[in-house]
JSON list of C-alpha atoms in Angstrom, two decimals:
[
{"chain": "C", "resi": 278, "resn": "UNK", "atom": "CA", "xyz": [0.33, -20.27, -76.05]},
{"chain": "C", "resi": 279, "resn": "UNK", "atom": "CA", "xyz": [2.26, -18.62, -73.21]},
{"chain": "C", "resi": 280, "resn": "UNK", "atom": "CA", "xyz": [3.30, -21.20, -70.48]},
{"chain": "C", "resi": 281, "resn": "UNK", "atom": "CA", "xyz": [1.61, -19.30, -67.76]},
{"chain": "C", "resi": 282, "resn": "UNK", "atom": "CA", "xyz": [-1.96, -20.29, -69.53]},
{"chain": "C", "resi": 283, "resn": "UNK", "atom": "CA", "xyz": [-1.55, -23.71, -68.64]},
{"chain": "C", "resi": 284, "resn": "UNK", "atom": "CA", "xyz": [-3.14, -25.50, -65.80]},
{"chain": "C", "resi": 285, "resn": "UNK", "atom": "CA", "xyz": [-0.64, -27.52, -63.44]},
{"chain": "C", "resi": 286, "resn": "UNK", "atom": "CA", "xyz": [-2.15, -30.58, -64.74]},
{"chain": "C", "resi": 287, "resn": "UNK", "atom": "CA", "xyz": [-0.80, -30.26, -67.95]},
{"chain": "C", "resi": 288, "resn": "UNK", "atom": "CA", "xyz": [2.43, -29.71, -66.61]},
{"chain": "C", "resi": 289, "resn": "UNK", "atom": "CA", "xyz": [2.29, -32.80, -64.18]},
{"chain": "C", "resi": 290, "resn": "UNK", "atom": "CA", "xyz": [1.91, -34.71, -67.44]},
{"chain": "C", "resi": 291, "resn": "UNK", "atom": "CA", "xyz": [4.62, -33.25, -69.47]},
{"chain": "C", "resi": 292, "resn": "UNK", "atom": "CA", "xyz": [6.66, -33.66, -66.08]},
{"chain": "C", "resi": 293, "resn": "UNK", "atom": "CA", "xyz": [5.63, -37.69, -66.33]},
{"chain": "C", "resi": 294, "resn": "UNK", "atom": "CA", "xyz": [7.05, -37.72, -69.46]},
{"chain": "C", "resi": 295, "resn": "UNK", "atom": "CA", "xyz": [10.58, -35.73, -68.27]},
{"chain": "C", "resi": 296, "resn": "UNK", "atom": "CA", "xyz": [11.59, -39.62, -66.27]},
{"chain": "C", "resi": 297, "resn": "UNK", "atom": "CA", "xyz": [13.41, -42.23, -68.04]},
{"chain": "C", "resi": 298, "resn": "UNK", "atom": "CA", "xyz": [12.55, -44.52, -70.31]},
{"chain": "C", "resi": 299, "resn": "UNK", "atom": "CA", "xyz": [11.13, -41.26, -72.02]},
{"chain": "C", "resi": 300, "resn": "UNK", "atom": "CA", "xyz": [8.29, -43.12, -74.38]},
{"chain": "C", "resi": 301, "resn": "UNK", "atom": "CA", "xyz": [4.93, -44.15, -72.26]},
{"chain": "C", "resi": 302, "resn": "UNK", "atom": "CA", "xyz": [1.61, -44.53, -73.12]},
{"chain": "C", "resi": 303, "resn": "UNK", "atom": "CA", "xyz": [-1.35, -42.81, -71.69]},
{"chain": "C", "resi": 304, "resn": "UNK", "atom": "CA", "xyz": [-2.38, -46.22, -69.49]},
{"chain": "C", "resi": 305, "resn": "UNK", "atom": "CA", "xyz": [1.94, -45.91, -68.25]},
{"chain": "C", "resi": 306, "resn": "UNK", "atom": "CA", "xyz": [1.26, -42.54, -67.04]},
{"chain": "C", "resi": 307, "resn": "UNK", "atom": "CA", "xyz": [-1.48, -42.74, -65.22]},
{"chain": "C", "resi": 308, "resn": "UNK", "atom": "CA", "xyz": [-0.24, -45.68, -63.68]},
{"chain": "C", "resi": 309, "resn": "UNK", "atom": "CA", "xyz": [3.15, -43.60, -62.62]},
{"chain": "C", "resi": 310, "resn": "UNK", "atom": "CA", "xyz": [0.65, -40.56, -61.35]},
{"chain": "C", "resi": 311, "resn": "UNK", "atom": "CA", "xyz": [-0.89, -43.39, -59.05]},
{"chain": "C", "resi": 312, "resn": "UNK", "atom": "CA", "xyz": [1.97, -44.34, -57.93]},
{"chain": "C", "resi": 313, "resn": "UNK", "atom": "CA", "xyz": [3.66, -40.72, -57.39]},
{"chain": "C", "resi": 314, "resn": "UNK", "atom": "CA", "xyz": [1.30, -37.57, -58.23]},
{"chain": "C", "resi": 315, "resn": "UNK", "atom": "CA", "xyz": [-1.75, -38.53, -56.23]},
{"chain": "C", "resi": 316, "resn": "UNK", "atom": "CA", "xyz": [0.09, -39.07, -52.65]},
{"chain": "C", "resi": 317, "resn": "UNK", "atom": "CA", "xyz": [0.66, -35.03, -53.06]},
{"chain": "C", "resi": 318, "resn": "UNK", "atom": "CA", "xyz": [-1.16, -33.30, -56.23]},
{"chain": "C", "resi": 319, "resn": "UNK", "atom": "CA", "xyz": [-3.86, -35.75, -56.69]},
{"chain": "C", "resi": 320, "resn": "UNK", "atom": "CA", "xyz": [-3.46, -38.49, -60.00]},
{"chain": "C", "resi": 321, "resn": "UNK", "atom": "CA", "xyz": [-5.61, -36.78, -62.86]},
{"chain": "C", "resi": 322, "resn": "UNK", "atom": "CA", "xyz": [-8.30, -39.13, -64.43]},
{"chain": "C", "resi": 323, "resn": "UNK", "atom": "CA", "xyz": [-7.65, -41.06, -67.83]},
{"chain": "C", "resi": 324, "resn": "UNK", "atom": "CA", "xyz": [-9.34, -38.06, -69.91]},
{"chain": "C", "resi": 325, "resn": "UNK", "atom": "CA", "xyz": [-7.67, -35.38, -67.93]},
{"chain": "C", "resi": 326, "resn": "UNK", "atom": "CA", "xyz": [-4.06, -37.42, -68.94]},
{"chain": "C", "resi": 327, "resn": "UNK", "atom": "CA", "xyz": [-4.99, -37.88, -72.63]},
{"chain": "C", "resi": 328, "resn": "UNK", "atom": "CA", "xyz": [-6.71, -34.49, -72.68]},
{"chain": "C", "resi": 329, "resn": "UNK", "atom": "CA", "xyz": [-3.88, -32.52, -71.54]},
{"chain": "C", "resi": 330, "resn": "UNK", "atom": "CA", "xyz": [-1.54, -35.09, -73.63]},
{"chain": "C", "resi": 331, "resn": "UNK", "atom": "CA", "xyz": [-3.85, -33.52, -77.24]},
{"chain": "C", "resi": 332, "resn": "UNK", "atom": "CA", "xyz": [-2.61, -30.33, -75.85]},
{"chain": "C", "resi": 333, "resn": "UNK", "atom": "CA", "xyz": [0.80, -30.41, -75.24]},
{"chain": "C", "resi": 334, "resn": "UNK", "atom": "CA", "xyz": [1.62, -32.16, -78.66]},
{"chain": "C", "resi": 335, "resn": "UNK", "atom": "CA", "xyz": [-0.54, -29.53, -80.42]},
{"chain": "C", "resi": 336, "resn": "UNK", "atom": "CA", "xyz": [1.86, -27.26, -78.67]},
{"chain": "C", "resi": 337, "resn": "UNK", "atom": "CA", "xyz": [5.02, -28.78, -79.85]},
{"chain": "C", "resi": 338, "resn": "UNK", "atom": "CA", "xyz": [5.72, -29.86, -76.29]},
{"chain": "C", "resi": 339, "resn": "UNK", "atom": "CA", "xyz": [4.98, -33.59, -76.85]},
{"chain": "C", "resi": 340, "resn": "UNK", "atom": "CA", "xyz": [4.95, -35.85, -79.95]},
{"chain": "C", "resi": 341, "resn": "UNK", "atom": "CA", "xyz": [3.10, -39.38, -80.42]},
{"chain": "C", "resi": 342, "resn": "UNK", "atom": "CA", "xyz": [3.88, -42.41, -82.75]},
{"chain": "C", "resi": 343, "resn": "UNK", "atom": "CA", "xyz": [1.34, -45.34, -82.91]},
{"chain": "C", "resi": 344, "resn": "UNK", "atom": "CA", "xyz": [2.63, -48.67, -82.90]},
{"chain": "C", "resi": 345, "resn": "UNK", "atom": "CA", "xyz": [3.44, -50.46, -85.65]},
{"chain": "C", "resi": 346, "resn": "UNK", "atom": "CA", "xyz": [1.32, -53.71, -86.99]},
{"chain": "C", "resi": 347, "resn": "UNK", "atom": "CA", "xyz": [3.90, -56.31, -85.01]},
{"chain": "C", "resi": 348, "resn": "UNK", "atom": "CA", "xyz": [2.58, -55.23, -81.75]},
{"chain": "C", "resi": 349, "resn": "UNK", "atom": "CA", "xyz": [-0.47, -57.36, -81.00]},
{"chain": "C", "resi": 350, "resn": "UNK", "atom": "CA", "xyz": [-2.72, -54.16, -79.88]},
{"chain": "C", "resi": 351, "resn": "UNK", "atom": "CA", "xyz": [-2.15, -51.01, -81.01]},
{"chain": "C", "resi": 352, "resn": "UNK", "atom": "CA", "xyz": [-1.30, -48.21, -78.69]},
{"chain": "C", "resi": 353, "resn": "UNK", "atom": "CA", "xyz": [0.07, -45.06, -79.08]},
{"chain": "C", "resi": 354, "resn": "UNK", "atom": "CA", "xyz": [2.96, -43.89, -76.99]},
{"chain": "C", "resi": 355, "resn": "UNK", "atom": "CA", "xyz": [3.98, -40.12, -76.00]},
{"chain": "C", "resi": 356, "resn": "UNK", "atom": "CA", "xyz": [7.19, -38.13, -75.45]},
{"chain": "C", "resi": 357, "resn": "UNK", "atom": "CA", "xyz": [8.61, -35.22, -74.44]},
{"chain": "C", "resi": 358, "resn": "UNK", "atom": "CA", "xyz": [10.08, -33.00, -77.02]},
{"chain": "C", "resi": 359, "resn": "UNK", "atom": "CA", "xyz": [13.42, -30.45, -76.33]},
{"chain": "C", "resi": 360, "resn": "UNK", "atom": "CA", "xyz": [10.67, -27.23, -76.79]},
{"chain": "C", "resi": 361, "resn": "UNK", "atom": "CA", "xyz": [8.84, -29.37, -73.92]},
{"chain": "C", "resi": 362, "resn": "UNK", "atom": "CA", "xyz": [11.49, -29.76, -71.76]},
{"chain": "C", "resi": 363, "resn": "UNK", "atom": "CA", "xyz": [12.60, -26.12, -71.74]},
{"chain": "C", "resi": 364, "resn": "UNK", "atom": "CA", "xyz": [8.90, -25.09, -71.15]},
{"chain": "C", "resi": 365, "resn": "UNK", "atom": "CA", "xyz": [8.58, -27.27, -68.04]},
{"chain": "C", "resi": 366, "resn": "UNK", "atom": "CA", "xyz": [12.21, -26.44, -66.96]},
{"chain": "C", "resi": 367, "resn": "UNK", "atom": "CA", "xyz": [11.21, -22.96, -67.01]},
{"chain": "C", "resi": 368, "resn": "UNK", "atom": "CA", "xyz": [7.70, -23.15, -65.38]},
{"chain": "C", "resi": 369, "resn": "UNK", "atom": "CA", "xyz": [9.41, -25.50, -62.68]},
{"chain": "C", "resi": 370, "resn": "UNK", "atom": "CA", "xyz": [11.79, -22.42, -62.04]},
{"chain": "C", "resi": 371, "resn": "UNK", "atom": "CA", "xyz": [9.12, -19.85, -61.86]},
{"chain": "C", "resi": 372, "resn": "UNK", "atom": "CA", "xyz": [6.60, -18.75, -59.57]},
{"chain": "C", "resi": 373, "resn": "UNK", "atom": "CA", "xyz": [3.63, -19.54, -61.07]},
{"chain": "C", "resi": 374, "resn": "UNK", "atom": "CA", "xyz": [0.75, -21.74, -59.39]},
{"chain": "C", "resi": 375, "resn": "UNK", "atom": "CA", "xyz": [2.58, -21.35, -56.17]},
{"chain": "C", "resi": 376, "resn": "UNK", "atom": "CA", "xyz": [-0.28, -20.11, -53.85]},
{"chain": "C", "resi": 377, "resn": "UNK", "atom": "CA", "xyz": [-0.93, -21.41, -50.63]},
{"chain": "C", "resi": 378, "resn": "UNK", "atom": "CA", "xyz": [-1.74, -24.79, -50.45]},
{"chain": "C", "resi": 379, "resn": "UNK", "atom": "CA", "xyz": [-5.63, -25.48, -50.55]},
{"chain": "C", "resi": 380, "resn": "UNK", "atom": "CA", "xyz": [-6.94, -27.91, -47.74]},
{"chain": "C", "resi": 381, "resn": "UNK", "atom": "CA", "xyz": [-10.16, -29.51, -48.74]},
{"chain": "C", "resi": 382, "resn": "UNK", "atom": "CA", "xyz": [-11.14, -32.30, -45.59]},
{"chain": "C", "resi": 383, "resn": "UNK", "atom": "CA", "xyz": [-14.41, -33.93, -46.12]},
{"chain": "C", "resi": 384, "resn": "UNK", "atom": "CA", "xyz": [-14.14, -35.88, -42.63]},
{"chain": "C", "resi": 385, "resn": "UNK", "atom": "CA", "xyz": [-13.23, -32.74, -40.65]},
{"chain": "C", "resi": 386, "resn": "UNK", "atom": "CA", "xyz": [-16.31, -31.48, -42.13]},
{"chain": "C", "resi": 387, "resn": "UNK", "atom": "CA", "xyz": [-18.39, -33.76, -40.80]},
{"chain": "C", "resi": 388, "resn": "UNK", "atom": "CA", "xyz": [-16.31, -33.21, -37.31]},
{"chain": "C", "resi": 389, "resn": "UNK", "atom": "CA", "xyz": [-17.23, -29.51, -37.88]},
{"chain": "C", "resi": 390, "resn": "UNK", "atom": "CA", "xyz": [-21.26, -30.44, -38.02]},
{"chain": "C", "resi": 391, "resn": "UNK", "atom": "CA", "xyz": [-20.89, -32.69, -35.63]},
{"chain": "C", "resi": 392, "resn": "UNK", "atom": "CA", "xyz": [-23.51, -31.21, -33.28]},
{"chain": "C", "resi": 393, "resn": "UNK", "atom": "CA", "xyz": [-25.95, -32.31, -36.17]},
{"chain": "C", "resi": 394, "resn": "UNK", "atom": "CA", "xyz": [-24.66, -35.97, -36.11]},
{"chain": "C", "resi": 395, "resn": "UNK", "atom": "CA", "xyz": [-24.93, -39.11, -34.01]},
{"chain": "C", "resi": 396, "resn": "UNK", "atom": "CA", "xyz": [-21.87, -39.64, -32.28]},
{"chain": "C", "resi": 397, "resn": "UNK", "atom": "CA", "xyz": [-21.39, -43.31, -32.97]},
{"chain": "C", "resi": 398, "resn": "UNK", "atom": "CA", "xyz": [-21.71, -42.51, -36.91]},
{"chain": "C", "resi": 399, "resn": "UNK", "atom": "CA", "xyz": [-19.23, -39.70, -36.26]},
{"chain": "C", "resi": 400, "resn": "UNK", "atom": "CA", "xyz": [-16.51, -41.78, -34.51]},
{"chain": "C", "resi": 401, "resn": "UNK", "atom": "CA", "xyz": [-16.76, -44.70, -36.88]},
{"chain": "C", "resi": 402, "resn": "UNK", "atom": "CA", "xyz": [-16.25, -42.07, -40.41]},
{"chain": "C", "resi": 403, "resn": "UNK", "atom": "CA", "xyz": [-12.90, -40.92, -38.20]},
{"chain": "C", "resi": 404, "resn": "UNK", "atom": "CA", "xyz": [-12.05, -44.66, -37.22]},
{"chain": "C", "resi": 405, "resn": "UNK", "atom": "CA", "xyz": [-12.66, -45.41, -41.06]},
{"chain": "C", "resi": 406, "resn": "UNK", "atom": "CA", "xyz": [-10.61, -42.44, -42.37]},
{"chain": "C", "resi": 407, "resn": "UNK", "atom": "CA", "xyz": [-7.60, -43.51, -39.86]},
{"chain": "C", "resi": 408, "resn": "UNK", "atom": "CA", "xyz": [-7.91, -47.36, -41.61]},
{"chain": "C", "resi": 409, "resn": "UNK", "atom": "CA", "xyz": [-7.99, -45.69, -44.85]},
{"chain": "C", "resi": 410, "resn": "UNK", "atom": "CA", "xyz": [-4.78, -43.17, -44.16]},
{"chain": "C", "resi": 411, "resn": "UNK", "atom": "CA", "xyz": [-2.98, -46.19, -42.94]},
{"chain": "C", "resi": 412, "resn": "UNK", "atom": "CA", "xyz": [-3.48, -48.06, -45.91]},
{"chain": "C", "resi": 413, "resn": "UNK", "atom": "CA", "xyz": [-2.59, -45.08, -48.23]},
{"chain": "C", "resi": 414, "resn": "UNK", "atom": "CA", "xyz": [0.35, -44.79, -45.85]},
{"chain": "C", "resi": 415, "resn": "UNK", "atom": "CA", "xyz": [1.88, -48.49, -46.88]},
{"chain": "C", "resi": 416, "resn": "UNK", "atom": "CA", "xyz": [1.12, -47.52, -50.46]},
{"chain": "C", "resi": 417, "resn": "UNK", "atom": "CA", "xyz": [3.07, -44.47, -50.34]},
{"chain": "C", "resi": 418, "resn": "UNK", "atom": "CA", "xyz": [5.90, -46.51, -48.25]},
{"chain": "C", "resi": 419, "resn": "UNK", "atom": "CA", "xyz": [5.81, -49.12, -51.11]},
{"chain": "C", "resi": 420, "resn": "UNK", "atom": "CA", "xyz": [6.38, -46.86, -53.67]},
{"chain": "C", "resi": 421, "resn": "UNK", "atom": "CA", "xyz": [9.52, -44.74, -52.01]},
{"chain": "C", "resi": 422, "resn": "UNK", "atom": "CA", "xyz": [11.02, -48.37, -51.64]},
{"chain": "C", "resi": 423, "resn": "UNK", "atom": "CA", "xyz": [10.32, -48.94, -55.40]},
{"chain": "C", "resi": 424, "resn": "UNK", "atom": "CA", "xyz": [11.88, -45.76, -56.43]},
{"chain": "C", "resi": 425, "resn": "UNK", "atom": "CA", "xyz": [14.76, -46.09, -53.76]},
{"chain": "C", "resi": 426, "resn": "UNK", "atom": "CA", "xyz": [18.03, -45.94, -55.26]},
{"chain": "C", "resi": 427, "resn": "UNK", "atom": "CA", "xyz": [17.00, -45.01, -59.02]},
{"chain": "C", "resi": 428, "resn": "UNK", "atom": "CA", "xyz": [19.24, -42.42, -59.34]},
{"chain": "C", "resi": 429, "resn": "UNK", "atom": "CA", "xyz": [16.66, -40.72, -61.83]},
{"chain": "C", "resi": 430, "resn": "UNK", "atom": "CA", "xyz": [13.82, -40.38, -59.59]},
{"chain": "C", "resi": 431, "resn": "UNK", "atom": "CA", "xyz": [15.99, -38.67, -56.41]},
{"chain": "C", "resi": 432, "resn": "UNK", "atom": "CA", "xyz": [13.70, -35.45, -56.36]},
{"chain": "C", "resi": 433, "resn": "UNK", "atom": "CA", "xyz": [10.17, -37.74, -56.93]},
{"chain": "C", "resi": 434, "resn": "UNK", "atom": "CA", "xyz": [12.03, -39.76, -53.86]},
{"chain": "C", "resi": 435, "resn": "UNK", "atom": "CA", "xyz": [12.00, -36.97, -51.68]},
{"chain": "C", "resi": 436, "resn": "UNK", "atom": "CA", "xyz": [8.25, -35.99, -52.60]},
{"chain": "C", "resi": 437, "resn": "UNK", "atom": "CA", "xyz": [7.04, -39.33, -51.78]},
{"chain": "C", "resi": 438, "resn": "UNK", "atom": "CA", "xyz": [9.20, -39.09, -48.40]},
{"chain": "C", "resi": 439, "resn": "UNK", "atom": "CA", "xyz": [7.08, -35.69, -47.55]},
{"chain": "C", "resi": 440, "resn": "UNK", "atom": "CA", "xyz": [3.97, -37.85, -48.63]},
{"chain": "C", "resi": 441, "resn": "UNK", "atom": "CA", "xyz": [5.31, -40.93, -45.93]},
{"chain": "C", "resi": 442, "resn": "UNK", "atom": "CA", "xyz": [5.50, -37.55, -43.09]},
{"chain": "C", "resi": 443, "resn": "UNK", "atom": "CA", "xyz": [2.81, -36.29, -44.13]},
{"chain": "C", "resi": 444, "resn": "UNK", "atom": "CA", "xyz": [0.20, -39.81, -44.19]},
{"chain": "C", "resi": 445, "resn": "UNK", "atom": "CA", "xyz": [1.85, -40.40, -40.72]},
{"chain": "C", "resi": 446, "resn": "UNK", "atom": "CA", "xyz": [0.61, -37.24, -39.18]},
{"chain": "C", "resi": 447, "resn": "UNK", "atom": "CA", "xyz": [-2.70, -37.47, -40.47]},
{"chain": "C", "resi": 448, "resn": "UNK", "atom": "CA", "xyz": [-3.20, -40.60, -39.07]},
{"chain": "C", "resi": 449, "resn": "UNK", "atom": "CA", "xyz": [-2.07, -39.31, -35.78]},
{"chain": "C", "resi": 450, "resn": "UNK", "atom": "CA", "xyz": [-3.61, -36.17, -36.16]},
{"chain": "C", "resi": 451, "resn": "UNK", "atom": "CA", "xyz": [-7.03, -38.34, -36.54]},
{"chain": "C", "resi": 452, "resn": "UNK", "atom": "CA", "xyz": [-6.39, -40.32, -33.67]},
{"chain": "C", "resi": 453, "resn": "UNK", "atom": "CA", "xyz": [-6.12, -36.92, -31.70]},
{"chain": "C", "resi": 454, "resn": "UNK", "atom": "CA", "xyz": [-9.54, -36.25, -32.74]},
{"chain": "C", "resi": 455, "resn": "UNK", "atom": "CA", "xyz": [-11.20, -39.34, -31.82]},
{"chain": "C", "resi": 456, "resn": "UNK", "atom": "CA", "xyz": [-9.97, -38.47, -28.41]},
{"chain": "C", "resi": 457, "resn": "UNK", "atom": "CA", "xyz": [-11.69, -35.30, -28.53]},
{"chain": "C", "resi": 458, "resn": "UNK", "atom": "CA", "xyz": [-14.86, -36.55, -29.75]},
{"chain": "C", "resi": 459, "resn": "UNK", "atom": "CA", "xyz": [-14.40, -39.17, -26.61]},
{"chain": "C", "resi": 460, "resn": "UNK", "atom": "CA", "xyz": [-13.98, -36.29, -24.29]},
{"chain": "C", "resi": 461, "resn": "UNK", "atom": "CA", "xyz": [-17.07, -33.90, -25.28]},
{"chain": "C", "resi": 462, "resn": "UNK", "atom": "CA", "xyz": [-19.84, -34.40, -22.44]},
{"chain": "C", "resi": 463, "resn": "UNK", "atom": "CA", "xyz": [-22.65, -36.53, -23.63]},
{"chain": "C", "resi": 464, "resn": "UNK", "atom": "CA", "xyz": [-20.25, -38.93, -25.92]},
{"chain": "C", "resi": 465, "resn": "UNK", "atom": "CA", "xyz": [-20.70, -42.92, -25.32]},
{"chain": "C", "resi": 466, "resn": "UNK", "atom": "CA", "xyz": [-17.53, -42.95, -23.20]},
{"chain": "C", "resi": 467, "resn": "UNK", "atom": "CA", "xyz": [-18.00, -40.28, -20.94]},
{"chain": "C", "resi": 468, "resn": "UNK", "atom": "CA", "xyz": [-21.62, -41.27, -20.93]},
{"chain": "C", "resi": 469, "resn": "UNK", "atom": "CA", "xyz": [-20.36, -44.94, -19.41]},
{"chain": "C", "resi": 470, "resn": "UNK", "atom": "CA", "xyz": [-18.55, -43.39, -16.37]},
{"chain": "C", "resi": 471, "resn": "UNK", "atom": "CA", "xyz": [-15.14, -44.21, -18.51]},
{"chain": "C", "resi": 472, "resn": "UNK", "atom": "CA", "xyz": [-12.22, -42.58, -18.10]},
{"chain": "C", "resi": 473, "resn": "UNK", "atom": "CA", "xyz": [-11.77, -40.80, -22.20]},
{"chain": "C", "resi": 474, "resn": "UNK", "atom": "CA", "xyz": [-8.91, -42.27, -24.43]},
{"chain": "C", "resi": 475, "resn": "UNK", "atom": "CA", "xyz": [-5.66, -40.20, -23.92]},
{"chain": "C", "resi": 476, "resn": "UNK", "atom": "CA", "xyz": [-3.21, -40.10, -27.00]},
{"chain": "C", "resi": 477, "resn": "UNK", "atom": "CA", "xyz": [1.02, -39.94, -26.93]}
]
């Protein structure tokens, strides 16, 4: 199968596999992809990982072993073959899957109807997606400091710093928002005689 047939999933998980130690098993990657892939591609599900993880070994990209009987569970562990590694070297130096990046925002949505909404409900799904950002922001700030100074994970460092720039102006980006909401005639603040929120 050509490279260029695969999805950018599958190569996410043949690019978990590319870190040291080498050998993980399909619970160690998606725990990596939680910690790393989801801040900026989004962490595929269990039976996307093992799905994609058939794939690639029935492509000669990946091979498995299972465990042997002195392990108290069994569990089956992956790895990255050298046929893999030249595949994902040479799809990470192409051009494929490279479009422009797709911006899917269920909250601005909601901004977007807001004529159709109560404005209370409206500014507390903002307030709760800046509490949630925040939150994902310490996660992703956690996880750079994890990885800081691994010599081996330089390049997922600086993706996790562009997810740490990134978390940090939506938040601020949301907090612009609520201001506007504030500041549209007929919204609880200006309603009160109150002077709207101002931002910076």
């Amino acid at each position: 199968m050509p490279t260029t047939q695969l999805p950018p999933t599958a190569w996410a998980v043949l690019g978990l596999l590319s870190f040291p130690p080498g050998e993980r098993t399909g619970y160690e990657l998606k725990k990596w992809a939680d910690a790393s892939l989801r801040f900026f591609y989004g962490s595929p599900a269990f039976s996307q990982i093992y799905a994609e993880l058939r794939r690639l070994e029935g492509l000669g990209y990946a091979t498995s072993r299972r465990s042997g009987p002195e392990e108290p569970r069994t569990k089956r562990t992956y790895a990255i073959t050298r046929a893999g590694r030249d595949a994902l070297a040479a799809w990470a130096d192409g051009d494929q899957d490279t479009a422009a990046v797709s911006l899917r925002h269920p909250v601005l949505l909601r901004v977007w109807l807001g004529h159709l909404a109560d404005p209370e409900r409206l500014r507390t799904l903002v307030e709760e997606h800046v509490a949630r950002t925040e939150g994902e922001l310490k996660e992703v700030r956690d996880a750079a400091a994890r990885a800081r100074g691994v010599e081996a994970w330089a390049h997922p460092q600086i993706a996790l710093r562009w997810s740490e720039r990134h978390l940090a102006a939506e938040v601020e980006l949301a907090r612009d928002m609520l201001a506007d909401l504030a500041a549209l005639p007929g919204s609880p603040e200006v309603n009160a005689g109150g002077d709207a929120p101002t931002t910076g």
